[in-house]
Short mmCIF file of C-alpha atoms in Angstrom, two decimals:
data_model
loop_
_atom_site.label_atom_id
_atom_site.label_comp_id
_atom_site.label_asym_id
_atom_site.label_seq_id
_atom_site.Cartn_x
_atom_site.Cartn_y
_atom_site.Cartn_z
CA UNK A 1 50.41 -104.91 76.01
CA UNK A 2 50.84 -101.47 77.75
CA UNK A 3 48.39 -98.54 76.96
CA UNK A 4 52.00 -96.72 75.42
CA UNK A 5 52.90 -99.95 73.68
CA UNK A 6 48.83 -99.38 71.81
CA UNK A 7 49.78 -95.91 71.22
CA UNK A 8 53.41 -96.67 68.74
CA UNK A 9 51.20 -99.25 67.31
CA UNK A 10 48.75 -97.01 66.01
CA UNK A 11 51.40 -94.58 65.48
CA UNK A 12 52.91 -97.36 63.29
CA UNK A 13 49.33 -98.22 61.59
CA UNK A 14 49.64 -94.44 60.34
CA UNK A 15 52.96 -94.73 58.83
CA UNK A 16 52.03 -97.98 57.24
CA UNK A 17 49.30 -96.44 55.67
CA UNK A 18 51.02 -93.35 54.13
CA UNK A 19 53.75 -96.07 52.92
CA UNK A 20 51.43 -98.26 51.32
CA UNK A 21 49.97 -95.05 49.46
CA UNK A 22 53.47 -94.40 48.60
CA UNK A 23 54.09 -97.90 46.97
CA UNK A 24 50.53 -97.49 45.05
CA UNK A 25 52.55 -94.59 43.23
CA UNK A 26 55.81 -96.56 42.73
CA UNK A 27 57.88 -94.43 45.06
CA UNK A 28 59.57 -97.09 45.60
CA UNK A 29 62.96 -95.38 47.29
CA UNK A 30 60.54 -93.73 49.79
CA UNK A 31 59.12 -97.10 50.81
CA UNK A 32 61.95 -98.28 51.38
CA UNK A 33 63.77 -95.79 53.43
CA UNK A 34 60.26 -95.68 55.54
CA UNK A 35 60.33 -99.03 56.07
CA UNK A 36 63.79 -99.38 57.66
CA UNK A 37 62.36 -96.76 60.12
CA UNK A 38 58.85 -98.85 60.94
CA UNK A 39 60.94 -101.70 61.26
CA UNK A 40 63.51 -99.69 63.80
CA UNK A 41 60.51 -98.83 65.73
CA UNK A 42 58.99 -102.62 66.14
CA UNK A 43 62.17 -104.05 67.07
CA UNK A 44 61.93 -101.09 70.25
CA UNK A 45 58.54 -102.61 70.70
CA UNK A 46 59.87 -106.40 70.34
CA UNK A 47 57.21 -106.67 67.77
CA UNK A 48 57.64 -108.93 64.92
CA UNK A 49 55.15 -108.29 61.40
CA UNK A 50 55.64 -110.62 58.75
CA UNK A 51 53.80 -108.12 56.85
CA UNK A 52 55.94 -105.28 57.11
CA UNK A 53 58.80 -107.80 55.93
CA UNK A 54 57.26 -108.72 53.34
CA UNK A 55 57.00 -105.09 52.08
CA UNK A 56 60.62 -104.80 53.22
CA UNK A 57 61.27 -107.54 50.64
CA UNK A 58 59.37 -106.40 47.92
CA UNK A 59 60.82 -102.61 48.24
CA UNK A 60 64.26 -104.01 48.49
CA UNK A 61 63.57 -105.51 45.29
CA UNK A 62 62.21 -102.87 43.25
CA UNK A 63 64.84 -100.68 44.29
CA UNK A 64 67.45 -103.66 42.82
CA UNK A 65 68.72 -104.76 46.35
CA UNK A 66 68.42 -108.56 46.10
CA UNK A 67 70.20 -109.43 48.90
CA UNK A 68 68.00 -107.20 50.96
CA UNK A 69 65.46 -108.69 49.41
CA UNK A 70 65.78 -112.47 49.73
CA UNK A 71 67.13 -111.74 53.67
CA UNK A 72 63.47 -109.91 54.26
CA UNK A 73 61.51 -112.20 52.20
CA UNK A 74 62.85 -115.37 54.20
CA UNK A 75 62.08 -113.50 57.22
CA UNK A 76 58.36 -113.23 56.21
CA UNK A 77 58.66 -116.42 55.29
CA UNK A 78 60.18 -118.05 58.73
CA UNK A 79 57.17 -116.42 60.38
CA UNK A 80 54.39 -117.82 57.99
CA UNK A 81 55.50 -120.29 55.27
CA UNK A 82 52.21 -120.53 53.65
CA UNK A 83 51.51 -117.34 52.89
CA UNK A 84 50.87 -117.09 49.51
CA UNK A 85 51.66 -113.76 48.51
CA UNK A 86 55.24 -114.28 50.27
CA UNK A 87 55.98 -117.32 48.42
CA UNK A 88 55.12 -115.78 45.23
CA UNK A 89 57.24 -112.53 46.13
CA UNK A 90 60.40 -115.16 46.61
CA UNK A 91 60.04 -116.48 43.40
CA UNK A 92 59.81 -113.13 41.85
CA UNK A 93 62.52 -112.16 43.67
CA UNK A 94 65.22 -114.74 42.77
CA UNK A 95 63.84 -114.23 38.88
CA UNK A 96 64.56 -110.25 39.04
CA UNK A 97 67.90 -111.17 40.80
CA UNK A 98 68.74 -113.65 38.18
CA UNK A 99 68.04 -111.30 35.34
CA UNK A 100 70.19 -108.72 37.08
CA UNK A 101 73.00 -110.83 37.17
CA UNK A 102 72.57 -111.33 33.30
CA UNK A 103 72.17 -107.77 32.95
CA UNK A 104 75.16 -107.01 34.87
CA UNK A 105 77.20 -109.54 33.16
CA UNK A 106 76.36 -107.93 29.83
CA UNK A 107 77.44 -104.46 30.84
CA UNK A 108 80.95 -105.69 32.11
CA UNK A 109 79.92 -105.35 35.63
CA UNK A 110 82.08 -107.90 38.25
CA UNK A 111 79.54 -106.69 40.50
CA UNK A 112 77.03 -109.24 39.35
CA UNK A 113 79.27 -112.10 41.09
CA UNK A 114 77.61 -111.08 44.55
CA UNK A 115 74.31 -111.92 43.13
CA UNK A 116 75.55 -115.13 41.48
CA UNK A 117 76.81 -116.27 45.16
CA UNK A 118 73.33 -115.20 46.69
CA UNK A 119 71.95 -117.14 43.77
CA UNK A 120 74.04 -120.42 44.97
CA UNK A 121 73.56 -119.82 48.37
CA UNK A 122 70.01 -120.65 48.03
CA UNK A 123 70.04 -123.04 45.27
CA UNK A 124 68.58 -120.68 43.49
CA UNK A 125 71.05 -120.82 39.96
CA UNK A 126 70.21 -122.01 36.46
CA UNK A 127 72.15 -122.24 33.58
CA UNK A 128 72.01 -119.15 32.20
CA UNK A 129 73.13 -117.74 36.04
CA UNK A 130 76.15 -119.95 35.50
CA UNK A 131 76.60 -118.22 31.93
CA UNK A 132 76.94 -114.58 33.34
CA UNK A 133 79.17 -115.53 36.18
CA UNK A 134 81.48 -116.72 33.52
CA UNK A 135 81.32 -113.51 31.69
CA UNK A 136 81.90 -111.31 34.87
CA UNK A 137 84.86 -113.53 35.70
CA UNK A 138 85.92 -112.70 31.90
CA UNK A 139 85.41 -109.51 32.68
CA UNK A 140 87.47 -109.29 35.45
CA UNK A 141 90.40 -111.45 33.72
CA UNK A 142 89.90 -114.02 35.85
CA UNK A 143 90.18 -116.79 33.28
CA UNK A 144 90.60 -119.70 35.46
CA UNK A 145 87.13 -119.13 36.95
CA UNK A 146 85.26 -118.39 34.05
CA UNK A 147 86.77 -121.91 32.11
CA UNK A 148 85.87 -123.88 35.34
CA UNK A 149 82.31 -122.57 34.78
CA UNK A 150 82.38 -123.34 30.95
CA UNK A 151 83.34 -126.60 31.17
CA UNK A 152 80.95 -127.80 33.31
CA UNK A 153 78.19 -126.19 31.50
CA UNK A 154 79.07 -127.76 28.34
CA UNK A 155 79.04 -130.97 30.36
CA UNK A 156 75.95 -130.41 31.60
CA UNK A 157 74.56 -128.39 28.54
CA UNK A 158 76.13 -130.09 25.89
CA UNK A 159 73.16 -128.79 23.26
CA UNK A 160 73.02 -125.33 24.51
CA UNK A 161 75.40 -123.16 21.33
CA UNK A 162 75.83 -120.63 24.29
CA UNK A 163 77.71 -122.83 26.57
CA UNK A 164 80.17 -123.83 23.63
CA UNK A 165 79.94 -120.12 22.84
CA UNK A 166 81.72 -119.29 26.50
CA UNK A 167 84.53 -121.75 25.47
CA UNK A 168 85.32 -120.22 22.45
CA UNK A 169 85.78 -117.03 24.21
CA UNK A 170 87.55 -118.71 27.22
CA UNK A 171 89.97 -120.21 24.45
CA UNK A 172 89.98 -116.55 22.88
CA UNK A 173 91.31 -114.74 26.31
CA UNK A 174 93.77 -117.63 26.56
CA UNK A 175 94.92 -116.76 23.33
CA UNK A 176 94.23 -120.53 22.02
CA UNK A 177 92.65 -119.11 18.70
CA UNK A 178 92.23 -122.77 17.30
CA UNK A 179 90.66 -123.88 20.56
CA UNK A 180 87.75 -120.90 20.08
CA UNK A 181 87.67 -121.74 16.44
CA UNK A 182 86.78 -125.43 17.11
CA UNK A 183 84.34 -124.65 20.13
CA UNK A 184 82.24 -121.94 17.92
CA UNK A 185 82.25 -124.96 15.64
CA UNK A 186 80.82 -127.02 18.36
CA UNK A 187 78.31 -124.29 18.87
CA UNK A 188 76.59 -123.92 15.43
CA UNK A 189 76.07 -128.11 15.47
CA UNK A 190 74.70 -127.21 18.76
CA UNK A 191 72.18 -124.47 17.83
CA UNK A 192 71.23 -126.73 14.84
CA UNK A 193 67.85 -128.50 14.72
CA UNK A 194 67.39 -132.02 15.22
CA UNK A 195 66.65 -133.63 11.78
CA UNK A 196 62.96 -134.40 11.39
CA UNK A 197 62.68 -138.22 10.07
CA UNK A 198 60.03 -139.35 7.82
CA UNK A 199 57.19 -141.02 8.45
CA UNK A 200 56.79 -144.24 7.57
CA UNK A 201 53.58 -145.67 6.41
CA UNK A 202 52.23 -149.50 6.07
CA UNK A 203 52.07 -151.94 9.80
CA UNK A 204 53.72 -151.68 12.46
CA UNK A 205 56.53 -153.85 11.95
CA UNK A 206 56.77 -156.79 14.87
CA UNK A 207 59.73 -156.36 17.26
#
């Protein structure tokens, strides 16, 4: 390493530290626009930090940038796959983008289908995922999509009301009234409890 190569890495020890006193405060935008500019300045260096990465990650997704987020957190990752704190960040990270799919799917916003296909990309989508991609393709009028995902969820979810709930309003937008009648039907049985049977007292009776 060259004596000027030392002196941008201390410059860049500085700057971490005012950005780490920025994320103690939740300035979260800051850290992230500092960041980009640390990160700028090692890749002129041909310096690689897992750590600064990892904060990449993390600002990304406080800031609700989950693809930005996932991209920096594998990076940390491909450098040091044990690290604790940067698997625990990617789980985080995949929860917050899953509930901002849900949120966004609530709200109406087609939007949310770029975080369902980062959510597939990486094997990373559950059920309810699955759910709000239907809605923001219901949103969007695209009808097709959104009964594609129903019926597989009620195939693979056949005792969760919501999935039956999705093909009642499938059947709804496709103007197949009966059809949403009978599947909202299907999805009180569903949400009903399983009948508790009595106990039976006296032996064991031999099989």
């Amino acid at each position: 390493m060259t004596e000027d190569q030392q002196i941008d890495l201390d410059d860049i020890q500085g700057q971490l530290d005012k950005i780490r006193a920025s994320a103690d405060k939740a300035e979260w935008p800051e850290v992230r626009e500092r960041l980009a500019e640390t990160r700028r300045h090692l890749d002129h260096l041909c310096v690689s930090s897992a750590y600064v990465l990892w904060l990449s990650a993390v600002a990304a997704d406080m800031t609700e940038n989950p693809e930005e987020a996932v991209a920096f957190v594998r990076q940390a990752r491909a450098i040091d796959r044990f690290q604790t704190d940067f698997i625990r960040s990617e789980q985080v990270i995949f929860h917050h983008a899953r509930s901002l799919l849900s949120d966004r799917a609530a709200a109406g916003d087609i939007a949310g289908l770029r975080i369902y296909e980062l959510l597939l990309l990486h094997g990373e989508a559950d059920s309810s995922s699955h759910l709000a991609a239907a809605r923001c393709h219901l949103a969007s009028d695209n009808v097709e999509a959104a009964s594609k995902l129903a019926d597989a969820l009620v195939l693979l979810s056949p005792g969760w009301p919501e999935a039956w709930r999705l093909k009642a309003d499938v059947a709804r937008r496709a103007r197949n009234e009966t059809l949403a009648v009978e599947m909202e039907a299907r999805a009180l049985t569903a949400a009903r409890p399983a009948p508790a049977w009595p106990a039976q007292s006296g032996h064991r009776a031999e099989a």
